[in-house]
Short mmCIF file of C-alpha atoms in Angstrom, two decimals:
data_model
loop_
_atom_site.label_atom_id
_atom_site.label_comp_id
_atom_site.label_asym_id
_atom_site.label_seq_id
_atom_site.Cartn_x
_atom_site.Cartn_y
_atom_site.Cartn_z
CA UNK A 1 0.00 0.00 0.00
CA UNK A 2 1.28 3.39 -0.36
CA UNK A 3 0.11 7.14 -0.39
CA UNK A 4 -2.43 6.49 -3.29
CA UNK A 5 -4.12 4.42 -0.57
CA UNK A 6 -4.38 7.03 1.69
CA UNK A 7 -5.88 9.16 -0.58
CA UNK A 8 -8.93 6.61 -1.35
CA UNK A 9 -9.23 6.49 2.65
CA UNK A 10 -9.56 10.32 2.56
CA UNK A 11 -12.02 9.80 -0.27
CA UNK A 12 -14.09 7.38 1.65
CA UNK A 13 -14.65 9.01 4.47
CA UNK A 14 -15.57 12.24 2.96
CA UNK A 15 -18.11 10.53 0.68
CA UNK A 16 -18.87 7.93 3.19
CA UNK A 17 -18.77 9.77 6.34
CA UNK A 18 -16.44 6.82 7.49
CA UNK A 19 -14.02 8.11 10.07
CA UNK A 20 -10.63 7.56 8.44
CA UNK A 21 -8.83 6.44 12.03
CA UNK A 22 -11.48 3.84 12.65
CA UNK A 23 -11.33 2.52 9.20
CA UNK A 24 -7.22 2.00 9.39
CA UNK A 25 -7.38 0.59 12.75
CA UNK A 26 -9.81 -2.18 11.68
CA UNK A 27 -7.15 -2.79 8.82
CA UNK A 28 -4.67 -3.06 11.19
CA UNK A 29 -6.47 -5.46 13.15
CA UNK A 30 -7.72 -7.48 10.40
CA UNK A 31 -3.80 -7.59 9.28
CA UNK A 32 -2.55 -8.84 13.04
CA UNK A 33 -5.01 -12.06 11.76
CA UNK A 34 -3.62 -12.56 8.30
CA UNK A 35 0.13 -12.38 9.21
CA UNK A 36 -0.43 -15.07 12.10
CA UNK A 37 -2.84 -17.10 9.36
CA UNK A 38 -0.21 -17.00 6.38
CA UNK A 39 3.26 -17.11 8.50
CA UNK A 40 1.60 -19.96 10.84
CA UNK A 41 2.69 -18.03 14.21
CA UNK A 42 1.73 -17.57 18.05
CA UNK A 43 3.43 -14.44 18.28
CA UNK A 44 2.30 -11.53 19.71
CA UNK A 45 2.65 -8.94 16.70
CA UNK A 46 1.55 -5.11 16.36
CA UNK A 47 0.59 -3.91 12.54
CA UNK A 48 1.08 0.12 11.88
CA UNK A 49 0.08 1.70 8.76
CA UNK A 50 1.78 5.44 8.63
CA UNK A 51 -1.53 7.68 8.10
CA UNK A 52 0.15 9.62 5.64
CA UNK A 53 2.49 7.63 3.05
CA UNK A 54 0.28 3.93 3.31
CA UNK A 55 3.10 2.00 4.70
CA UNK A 56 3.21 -0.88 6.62
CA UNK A 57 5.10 -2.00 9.28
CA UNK A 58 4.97 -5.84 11.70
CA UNK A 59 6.69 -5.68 14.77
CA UNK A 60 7.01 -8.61 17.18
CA UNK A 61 6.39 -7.70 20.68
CA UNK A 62 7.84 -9.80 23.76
CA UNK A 63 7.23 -8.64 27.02
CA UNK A 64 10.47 -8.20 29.27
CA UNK A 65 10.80 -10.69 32.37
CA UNK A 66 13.33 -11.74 34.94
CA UNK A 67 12.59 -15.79 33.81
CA UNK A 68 11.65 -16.38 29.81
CA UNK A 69 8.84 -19.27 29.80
CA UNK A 70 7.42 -18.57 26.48
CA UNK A 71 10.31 -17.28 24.00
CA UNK A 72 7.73 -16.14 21.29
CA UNK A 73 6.21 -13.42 23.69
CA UNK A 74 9.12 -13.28 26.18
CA UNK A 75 12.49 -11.57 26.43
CA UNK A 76 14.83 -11.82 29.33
CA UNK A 77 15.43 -8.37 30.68
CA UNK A 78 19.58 -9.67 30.11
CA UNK A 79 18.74 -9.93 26.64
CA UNK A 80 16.80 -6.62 26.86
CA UNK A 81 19.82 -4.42 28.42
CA UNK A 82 21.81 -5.77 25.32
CA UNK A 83 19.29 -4.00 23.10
CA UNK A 84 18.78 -0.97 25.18
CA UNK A 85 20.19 -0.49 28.88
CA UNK A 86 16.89 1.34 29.25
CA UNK A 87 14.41 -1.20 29.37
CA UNK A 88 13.03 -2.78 32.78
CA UNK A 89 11.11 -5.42 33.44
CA UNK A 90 7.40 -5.08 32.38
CA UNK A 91 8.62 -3.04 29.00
CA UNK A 92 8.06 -4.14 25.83
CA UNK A 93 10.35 -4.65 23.38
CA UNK A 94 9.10 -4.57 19.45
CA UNK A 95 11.14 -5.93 16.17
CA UNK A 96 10.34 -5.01 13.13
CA UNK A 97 9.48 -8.39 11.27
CA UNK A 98 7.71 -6.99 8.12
CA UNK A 99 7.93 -9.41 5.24
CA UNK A 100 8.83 -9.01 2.02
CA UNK A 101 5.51 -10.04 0.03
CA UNK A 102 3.50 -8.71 3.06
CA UNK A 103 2.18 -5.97 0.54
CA UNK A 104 0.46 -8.50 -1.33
CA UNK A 105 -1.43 -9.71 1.91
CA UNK A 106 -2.32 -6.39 3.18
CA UNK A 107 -3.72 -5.08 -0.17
CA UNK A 108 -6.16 -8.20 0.16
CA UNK A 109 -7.03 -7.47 3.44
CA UNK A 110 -6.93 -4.28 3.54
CA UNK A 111 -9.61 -4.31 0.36
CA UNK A 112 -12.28 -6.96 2.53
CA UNK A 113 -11.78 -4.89 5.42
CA UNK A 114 -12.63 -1.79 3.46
CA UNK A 115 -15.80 -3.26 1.46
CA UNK A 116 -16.75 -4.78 4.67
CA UNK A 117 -16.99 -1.60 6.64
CA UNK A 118 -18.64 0.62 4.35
CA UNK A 119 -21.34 -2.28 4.04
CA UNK A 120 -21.96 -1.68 7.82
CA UNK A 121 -21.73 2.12 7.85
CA UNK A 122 -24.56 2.30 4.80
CA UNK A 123 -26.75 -0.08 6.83
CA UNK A 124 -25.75 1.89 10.03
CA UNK A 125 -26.86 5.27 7.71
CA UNK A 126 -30.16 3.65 6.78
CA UNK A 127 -30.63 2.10 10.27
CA UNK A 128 -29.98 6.12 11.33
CA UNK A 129 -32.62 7.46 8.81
CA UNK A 130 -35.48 5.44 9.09
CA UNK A 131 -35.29 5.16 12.95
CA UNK A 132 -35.96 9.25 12.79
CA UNK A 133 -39.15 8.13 10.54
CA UNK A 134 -40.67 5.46 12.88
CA UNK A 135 -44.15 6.68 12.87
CA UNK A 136 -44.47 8.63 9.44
CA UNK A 137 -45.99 7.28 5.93
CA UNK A 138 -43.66 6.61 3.08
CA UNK A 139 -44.65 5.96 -0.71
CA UNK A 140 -42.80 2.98 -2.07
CA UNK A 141 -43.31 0.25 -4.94
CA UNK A 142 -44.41 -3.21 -4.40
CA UNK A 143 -41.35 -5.16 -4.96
CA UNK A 144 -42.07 -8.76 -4.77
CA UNK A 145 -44.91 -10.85 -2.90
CA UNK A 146 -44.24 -14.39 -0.61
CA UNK A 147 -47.06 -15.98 1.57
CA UNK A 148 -49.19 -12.87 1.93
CA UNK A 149 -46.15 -10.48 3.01
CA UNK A 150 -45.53 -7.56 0.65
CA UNK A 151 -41.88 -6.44 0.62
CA UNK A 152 -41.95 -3.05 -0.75
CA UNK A 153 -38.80 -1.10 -2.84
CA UNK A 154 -38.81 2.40 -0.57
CA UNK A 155 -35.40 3.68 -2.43
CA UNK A 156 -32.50 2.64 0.02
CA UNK A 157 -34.02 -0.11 2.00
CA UNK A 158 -36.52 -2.81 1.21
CA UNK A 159 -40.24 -2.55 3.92
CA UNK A 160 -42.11 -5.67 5.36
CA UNK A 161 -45.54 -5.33 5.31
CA UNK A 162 -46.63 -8.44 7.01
CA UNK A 163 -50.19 -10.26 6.70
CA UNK A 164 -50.70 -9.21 10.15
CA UNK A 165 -50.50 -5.83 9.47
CA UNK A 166 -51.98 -5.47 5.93
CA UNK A 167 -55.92 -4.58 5.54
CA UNK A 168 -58.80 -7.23 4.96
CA UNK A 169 -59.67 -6.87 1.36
CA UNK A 170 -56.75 -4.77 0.09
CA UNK A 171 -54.75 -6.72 -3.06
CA UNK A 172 -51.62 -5.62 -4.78
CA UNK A 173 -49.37 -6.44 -7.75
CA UNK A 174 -45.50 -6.00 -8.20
CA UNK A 175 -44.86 -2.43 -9.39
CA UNK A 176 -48.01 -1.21 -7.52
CA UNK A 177 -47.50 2.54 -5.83
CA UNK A 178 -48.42 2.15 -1.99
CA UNK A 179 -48.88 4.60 1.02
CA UNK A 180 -47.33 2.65 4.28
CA UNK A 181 -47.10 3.47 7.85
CA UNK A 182 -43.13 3.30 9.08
CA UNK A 183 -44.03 0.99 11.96
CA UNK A 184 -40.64 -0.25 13.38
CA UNK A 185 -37.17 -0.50 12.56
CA UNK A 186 -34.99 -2.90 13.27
CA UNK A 187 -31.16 -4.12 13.25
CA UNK A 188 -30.08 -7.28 11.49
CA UNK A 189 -27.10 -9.20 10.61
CA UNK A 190 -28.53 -8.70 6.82
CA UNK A 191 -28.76 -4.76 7.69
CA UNK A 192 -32.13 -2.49 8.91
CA UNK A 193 -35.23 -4.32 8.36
CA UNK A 194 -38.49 -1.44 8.36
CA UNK A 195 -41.56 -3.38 9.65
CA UNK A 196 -44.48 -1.32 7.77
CA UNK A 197 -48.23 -1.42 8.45
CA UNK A 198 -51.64 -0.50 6.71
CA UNK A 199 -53.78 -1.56 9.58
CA UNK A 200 -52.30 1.07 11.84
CA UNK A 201 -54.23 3.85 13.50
CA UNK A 202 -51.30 6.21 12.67
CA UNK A 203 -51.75 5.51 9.10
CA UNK A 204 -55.24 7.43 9.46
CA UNK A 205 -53.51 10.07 11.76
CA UNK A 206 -50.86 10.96 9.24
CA UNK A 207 -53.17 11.14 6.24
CA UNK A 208 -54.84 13.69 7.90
CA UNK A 209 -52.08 16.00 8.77
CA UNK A 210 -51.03 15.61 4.38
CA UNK A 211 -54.80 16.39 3.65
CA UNK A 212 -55.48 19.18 6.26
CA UNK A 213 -53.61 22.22 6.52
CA UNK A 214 -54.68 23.16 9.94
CA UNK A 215 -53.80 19.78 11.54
CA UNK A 216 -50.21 20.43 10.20
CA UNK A 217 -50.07 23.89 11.34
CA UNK A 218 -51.48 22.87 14.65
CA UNK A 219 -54.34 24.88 14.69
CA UNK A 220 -56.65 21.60 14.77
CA UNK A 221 -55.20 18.57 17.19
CA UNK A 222 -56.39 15.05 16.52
CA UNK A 223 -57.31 13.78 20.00
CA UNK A 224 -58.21 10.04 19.80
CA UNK A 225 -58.22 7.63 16.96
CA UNK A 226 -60.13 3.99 16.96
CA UNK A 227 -59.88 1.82 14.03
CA UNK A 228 -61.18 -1.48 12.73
CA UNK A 229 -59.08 -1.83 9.37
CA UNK A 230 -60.53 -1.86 6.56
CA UNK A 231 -64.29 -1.64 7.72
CA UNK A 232 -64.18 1.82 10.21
CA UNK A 233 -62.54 4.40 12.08
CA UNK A 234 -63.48 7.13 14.42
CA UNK A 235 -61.24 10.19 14.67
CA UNK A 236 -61.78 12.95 17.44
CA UNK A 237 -60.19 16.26 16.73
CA UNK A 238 -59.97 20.16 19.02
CA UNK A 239 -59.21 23.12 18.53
CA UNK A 240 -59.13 25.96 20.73
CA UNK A 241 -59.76 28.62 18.10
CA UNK A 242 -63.46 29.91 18.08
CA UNK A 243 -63.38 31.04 14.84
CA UNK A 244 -62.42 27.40 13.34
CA UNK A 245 -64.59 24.69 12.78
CA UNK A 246 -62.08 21.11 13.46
CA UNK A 247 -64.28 19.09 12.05
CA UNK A 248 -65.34 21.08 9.30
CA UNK A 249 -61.36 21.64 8.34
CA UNK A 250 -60.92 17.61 8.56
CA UNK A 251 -64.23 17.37 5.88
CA UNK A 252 -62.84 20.01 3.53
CA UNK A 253 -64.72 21.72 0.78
CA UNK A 254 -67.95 19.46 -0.54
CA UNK A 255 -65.59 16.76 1.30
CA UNK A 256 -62.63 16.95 -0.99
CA UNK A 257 -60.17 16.34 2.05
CA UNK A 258 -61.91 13.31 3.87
CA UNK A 259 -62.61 11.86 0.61
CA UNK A 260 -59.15 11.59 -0.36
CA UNK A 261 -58.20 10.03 2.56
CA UNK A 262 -61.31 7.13 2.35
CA UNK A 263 -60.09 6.49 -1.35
CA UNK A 264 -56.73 5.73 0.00
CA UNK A 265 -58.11 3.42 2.43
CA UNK A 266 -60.55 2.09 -0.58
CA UNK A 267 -63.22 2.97 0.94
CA UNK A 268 -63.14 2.44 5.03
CA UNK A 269 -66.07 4.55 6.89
CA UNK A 270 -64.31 7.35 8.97
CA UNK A 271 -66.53 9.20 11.51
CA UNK A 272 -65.32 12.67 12.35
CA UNK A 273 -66.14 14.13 15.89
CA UNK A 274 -65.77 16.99 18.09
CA UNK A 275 -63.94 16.22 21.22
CA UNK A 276 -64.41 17.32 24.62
CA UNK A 277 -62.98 17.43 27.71
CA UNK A 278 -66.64 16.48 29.64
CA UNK A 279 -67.20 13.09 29.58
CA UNK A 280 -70.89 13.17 29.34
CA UNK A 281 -70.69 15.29 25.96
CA UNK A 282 -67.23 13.04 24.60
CA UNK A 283 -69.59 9.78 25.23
CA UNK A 284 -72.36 11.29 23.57
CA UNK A 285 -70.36 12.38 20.47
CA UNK A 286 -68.45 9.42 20.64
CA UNK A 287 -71.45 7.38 19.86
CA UNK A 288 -72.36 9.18 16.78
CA UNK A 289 -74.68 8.66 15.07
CA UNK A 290 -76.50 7.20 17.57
CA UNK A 291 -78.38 10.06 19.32
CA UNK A 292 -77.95 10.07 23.27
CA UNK A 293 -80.91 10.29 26.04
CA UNK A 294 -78.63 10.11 29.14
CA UNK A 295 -74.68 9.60 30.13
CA UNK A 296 -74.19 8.21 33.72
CA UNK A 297 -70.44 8.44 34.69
CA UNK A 298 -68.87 6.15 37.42
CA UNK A 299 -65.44 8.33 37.83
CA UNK A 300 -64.42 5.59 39.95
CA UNK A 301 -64.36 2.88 37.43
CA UNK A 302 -64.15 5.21 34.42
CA UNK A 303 -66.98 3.56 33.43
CA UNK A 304 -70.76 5.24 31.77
CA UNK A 305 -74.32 3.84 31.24
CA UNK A 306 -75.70 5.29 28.44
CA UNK A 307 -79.14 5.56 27.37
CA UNK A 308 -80.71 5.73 24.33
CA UNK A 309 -83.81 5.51 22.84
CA UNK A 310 -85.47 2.45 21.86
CA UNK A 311 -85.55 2.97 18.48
CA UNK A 312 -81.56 3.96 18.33
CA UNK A 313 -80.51 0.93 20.32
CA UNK A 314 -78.70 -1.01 17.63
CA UNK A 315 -77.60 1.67 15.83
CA UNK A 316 -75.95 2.74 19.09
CA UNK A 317 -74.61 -0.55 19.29
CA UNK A 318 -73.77 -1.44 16.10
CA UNK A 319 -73.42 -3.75 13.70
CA UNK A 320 -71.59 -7.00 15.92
CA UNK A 321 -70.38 -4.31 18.56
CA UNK A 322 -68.72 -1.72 16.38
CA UNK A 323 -69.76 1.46 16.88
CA UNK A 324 -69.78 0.82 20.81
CA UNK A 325 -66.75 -0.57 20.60
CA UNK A 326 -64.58 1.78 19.18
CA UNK A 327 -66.11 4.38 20.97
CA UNK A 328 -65.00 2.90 24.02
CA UNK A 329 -61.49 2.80 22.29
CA UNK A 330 -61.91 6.34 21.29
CA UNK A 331 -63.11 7.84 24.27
CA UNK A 332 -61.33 5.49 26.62
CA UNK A 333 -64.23 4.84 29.17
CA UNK A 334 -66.33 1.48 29.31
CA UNK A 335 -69.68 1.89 27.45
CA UNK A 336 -72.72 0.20 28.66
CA UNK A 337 -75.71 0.89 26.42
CA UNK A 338 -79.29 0.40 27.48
CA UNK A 339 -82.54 1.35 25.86
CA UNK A 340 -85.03 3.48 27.34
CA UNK A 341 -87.13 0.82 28.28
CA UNK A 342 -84.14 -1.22 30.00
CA UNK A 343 -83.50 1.50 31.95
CA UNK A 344 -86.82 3.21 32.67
CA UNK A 345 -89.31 0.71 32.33
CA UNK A 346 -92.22 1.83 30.00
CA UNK A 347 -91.62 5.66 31.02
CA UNK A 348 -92.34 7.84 28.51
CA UNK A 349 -89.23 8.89 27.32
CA UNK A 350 -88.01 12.64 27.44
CA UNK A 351 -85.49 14.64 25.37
CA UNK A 352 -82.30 14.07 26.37
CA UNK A 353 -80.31 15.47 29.42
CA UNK A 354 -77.15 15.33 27.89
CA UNK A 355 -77.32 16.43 24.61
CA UNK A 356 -74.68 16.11 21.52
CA UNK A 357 -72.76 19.16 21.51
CA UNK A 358 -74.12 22.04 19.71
CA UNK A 359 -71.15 22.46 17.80
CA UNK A 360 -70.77 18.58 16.68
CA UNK A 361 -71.06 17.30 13.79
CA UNK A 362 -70.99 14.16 13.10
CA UNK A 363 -69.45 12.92 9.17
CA UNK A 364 -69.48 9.47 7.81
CA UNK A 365 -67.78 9.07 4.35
CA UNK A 366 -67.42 5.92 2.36
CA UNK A 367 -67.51 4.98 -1.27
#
């Protein structure tokens, strides 16, 4: 090696961002293994490479000791004073023992060593630049399909989309475009492996901050989101501005916004509602578009009775649980639902006490 091999180490860890000590010390070290491999030796040996010409120097090292057990890493300090009267016991003493076709050796080595490390320090940039977008979407092509697990092309690293984790109904080809929800990332002996998801209820949350303006800017917070992929999600946004209508901003004009986001999700209900911080109004909007006679709320338990009237019991409910369900999930408070006649007997039933808010409304969207 020699000074034009310094200069491709400079190169490498400017285009790299390899640090240039780290990557000759591995060389070094990889070099300690190949001289004891091809010269079939014990001994204790040190390799330096000058940092600024390339070259490269072996030196034995023996340790200096009153009594020599081992001569290959042992030198009597007798033997030491001959070499230099300085040296005490506990000094080492190096020789230089570079051979004469070691150049051929090192360039090897020194060439694995160097393909070798910037294999790990891409994988370590990837690793770095997809851990910082855990949690956001990411466009990428559908690269090839095995037992129901998508592996998607997203530029520098290759995405997982599991079975688990894909939506009921959804089907892809190779070369197909596809939104994907960065999920987890994870390190490998075959590099970074991104873990990506269509069934998550961030995917929802981040298509709505690329559709609406105001949930970007942070004039409109999403609150809560509950989803059932594929069939329905309820999304609760705020917003502490009087003049702004959150729900209104997440519908967009004629429902331009909203509608974008259900024809990404081909066609999954999404109920929009107006959170609060009273629990008696949240479980009543929550419930949408059930309409509400009465919320009882058991602090202790975090838990409401909810009554509605007889003729909105199952929508209440919904159809196999749903809409009860993820309103629980949404809201986070346990949801029992009973009629008016459960409840009350055969009272005649009144308006209700605890209306939906004034300001709520209540959107469903679907193809």
């Amino acid at each position: 090696m020699n000074r034009e091999f310094i200069e491709a180490i400079d190169a490498l860890e400017k285009e790299k961002d390899i640090s240039k000590d780290i990557l000759i010390e591995a060389i070094e070290s990889a070099l300690v293994s190949a001289y004891k491999k091809n010269y079939g030796t014990s001994q204790n040996v040190r390799v330096n490479i000058d940092r600024d010409e390339g070259d490269i120097d072996v030196f034995m090292r023996k340790d200096v000791v009153e009594e020599v057990e081992d001569d290959m890493v042992e030198i009597s300090l007798e033997e030491a004073l001959e070499i230099d009267p300085r040296y005490e016991v506990g000094d080492v003493v190096e020789y230089q023992v570079t051979p004469r076709d070691f150049g051929r050796i090192a360039a090897q080595t020194a060439k694995q060593v160097v393909v070798q490390r910037i294999r790990e320090a891409e994988r370590g940039m990837i690793f770095d630049d997809y851990i910082t977008r855990q949690g956001e979407i990411i466009t990428g092509t559908v690269q090839r399909i095995s037992n129901e697990t998508i592996f998607v092309n997203m530029g520098k690293a290759e995405g997982i989309l599991a079975a688990t984790e894909r939506v009921p109904g959804e089907k892809y080809d190779i070369n197909d475009r596809i939104k994907v929800y960065i999920m987890d990332v994870k390190k490998t002996t075959k590099g970074p492996q991104v873990f990506l998801s269509r069934s998550h209820p961030g995917l929802v949350k981040r298509l709505f901050e690329l559709e609406v303006p105001e949930i970007e800017d942070g004039i409109v917070e999403i609150k809560s989101i509950a989803r059932e992929a594929g069939s329905r999600t309820k999304i609760a946004v705020y917003t502490e501005e009087d003049n702004v209508d959150p729900v209104g901003a997440c519908v967009g004009t004629r429902g331009s916004r909203v509608q974008s986001i259900v024809d990404e999700l081909f066609g999954e209900k999404i109920d929009i509602i107006t959170w609060s911080d009273d629990p008696e109004i949240l479980i009543s909007n929550v419930l949408s578009p059930a309409k509400v006679e009465k919320v009882i709320i058991d602090e202790d338990e975090k838990a409401a009775t909810v009554i509605v009237p007889d003729y909105q019991l199952s929508l209440a409910i919904g159809k196999e649980g749903q809409n009860v369900r993820l309103a629980a999930k949404l809201c986070g408070w346990k949801i029992d639902i009973k009629s008016h006649t459960q409840y009350f007997g055969n009272e005649i039933e009144e308006p209700a006490e605890y209306p939906v808010d004034e300001e709520e409304e209540i959107v469903e969207f679907e193809e």
